[in-house]
Tab-separated table of C-alpha atoms in Angstrom:
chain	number	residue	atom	x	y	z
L	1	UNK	CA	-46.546	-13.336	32.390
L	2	UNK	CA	-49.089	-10.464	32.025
L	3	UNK	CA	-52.255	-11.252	31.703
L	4	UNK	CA	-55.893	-8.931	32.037
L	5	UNK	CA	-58.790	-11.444	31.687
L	6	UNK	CA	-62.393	-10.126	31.294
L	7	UNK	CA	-65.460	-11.445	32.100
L	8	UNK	CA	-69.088	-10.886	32.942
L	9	UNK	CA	-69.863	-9.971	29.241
L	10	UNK	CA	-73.471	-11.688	27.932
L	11	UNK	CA	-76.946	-10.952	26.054
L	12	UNK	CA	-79.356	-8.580	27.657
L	13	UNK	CA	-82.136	-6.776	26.818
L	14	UNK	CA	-82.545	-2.514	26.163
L	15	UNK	CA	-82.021	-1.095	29.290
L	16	UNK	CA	-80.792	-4.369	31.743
L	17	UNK	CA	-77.516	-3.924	33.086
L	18	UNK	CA	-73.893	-6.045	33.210
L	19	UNK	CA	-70.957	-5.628	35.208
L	20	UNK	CA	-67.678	-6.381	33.421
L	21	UNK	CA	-64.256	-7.618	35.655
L	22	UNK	CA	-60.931	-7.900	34.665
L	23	UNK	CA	-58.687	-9.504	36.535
L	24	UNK	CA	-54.563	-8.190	36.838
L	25	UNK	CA	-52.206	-10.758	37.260
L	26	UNK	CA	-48.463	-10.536	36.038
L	27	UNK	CA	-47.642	-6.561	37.135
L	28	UNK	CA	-47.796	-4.397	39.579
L	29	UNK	CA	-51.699	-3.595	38.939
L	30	UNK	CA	-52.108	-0.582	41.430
L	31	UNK	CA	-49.026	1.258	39.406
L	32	UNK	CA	-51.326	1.250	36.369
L	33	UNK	CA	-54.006	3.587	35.054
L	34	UNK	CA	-56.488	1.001	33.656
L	35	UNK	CA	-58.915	1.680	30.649
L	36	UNK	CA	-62.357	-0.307	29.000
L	37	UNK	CA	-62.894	-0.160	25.109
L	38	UNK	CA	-65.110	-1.336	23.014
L	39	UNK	CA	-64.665	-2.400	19.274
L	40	UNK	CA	-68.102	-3.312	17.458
L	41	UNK	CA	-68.390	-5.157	14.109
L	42	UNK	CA	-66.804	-3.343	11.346
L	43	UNK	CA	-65.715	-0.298	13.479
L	44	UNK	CA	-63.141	1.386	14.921
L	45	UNK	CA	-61.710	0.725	18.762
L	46	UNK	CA	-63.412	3.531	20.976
L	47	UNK	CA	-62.709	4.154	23.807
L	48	UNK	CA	-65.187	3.929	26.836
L	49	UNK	CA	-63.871	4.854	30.413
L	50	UNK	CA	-60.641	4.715	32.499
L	51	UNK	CA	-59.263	4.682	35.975
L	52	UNK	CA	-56.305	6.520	37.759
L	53	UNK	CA	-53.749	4.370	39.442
L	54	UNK	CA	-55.771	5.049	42.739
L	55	UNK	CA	-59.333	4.896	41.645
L	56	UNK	CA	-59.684	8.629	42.647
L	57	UNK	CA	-59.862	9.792	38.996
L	58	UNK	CA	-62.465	8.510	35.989
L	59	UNK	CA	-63.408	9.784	32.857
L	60	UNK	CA	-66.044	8.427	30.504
L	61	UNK	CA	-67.147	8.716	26.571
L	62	UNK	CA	-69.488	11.249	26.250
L	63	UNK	CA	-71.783	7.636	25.038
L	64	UNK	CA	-71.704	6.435	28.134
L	65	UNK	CA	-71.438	8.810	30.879
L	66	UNK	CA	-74.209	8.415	33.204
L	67	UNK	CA	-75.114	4.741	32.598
L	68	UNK	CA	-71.614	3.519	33.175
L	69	UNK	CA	-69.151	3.495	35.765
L	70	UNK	CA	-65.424	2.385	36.430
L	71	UNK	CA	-64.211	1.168	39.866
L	72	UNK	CA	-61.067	-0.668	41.028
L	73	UNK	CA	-60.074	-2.648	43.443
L	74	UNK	CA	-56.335	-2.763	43.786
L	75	UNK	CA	-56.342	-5.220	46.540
L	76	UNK	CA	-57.712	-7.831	44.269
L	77	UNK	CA	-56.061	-6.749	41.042
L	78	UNK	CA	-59.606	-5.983	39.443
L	79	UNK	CA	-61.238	-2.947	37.668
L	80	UNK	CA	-64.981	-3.117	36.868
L	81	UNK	CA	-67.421	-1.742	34.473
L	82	UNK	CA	-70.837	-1.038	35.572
L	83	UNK	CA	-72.902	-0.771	32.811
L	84	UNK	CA	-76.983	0.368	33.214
L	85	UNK	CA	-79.504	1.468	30.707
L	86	UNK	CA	-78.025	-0.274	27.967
L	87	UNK	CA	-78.730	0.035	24.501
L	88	UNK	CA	-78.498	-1.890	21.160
L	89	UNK	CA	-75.414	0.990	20.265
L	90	UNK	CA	-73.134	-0.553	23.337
L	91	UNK	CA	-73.454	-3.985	21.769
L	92	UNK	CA	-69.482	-4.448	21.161
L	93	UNK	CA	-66.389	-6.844	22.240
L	94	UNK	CA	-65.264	-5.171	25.963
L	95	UNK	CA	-61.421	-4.822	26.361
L	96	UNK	CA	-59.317	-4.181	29.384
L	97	UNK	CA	-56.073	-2.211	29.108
L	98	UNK	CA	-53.487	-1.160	31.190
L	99	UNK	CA	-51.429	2.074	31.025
L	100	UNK	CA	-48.219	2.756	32.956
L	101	UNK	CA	-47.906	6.490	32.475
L	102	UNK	CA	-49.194	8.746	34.734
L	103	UNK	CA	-50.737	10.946	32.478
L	104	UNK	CA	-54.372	9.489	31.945
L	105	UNK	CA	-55.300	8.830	28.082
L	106	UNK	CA	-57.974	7.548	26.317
L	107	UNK	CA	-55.641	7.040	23.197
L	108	UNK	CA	-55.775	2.746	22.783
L	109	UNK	CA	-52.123	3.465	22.170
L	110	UNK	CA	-50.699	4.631	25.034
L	111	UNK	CA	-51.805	1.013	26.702
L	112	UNK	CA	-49.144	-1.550	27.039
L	113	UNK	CA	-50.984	-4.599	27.966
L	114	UNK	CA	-54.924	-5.673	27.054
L	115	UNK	CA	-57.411	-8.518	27.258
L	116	UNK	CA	-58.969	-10.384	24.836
L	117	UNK	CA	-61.869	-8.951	25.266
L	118	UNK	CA	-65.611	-10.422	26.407
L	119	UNK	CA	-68.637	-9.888	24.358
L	120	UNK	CA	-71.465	-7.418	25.071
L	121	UNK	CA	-74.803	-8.060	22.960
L	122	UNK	CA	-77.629	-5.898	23.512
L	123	UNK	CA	-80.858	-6.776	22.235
L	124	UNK	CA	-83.877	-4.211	21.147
């Protein structure tokens, strides 16, 4: 069956970095856009950054862009989440998805599959 498993979430000080992974199994991974988003305590999903099918496109939240970045590695059914220079705001539960169209989105809804998610906490 499908599954996207995250990890690599944790507690770290203003300004330390993480890397997230999620790891593919159950599809064809490198046939799917992939996407991170975050959901904090008593607020919406956002969306943070996604991946084209071949790595050769990203796009970020204007929140993020600069201290993040999205890679993929379609050999190992794994897209990543760099995350530097973080901040108290980030601190959220980190979710994989997986899109099938080719047309990138950053609408949650346009996913098909997604991870439970791993937990980000950034202390001030």
């Amino acid at each position: 069956q499908v599954q996207l498993v995250e990890s690599g979430g944790g507690l770290v000080q203003a300004g330390g970095s993480l890397r997230l992974s999620c790891a593919a199994s159950g599809f064809t991974f490198s046939t799917y856009a992939m996407g991170w988003f975050r959901q904090a305590p008593g607020k919406e999903r956002e969306f943070v950054s996604l991946i084209s099918r071949s790595g050769g496109d990203t796009l970020y939240a204007d929140s993020v862009k600069g201290r993040f970045t999205i890679s993929r590695d379609n050999a190992k059914n794994t897209v990543y989440l760099q995350m530097n220079s973080l901040k108290p705001e980030d601190t959220a539960v980190y979710h994989c998805a997986a899109n099938a169209s080719p047309t990138l989105s950053r609408l949650g809804r346009r996913y098909e599959y997604w991870g439970q998610g791993t937990q980000v906490t950034v202390s001030s």
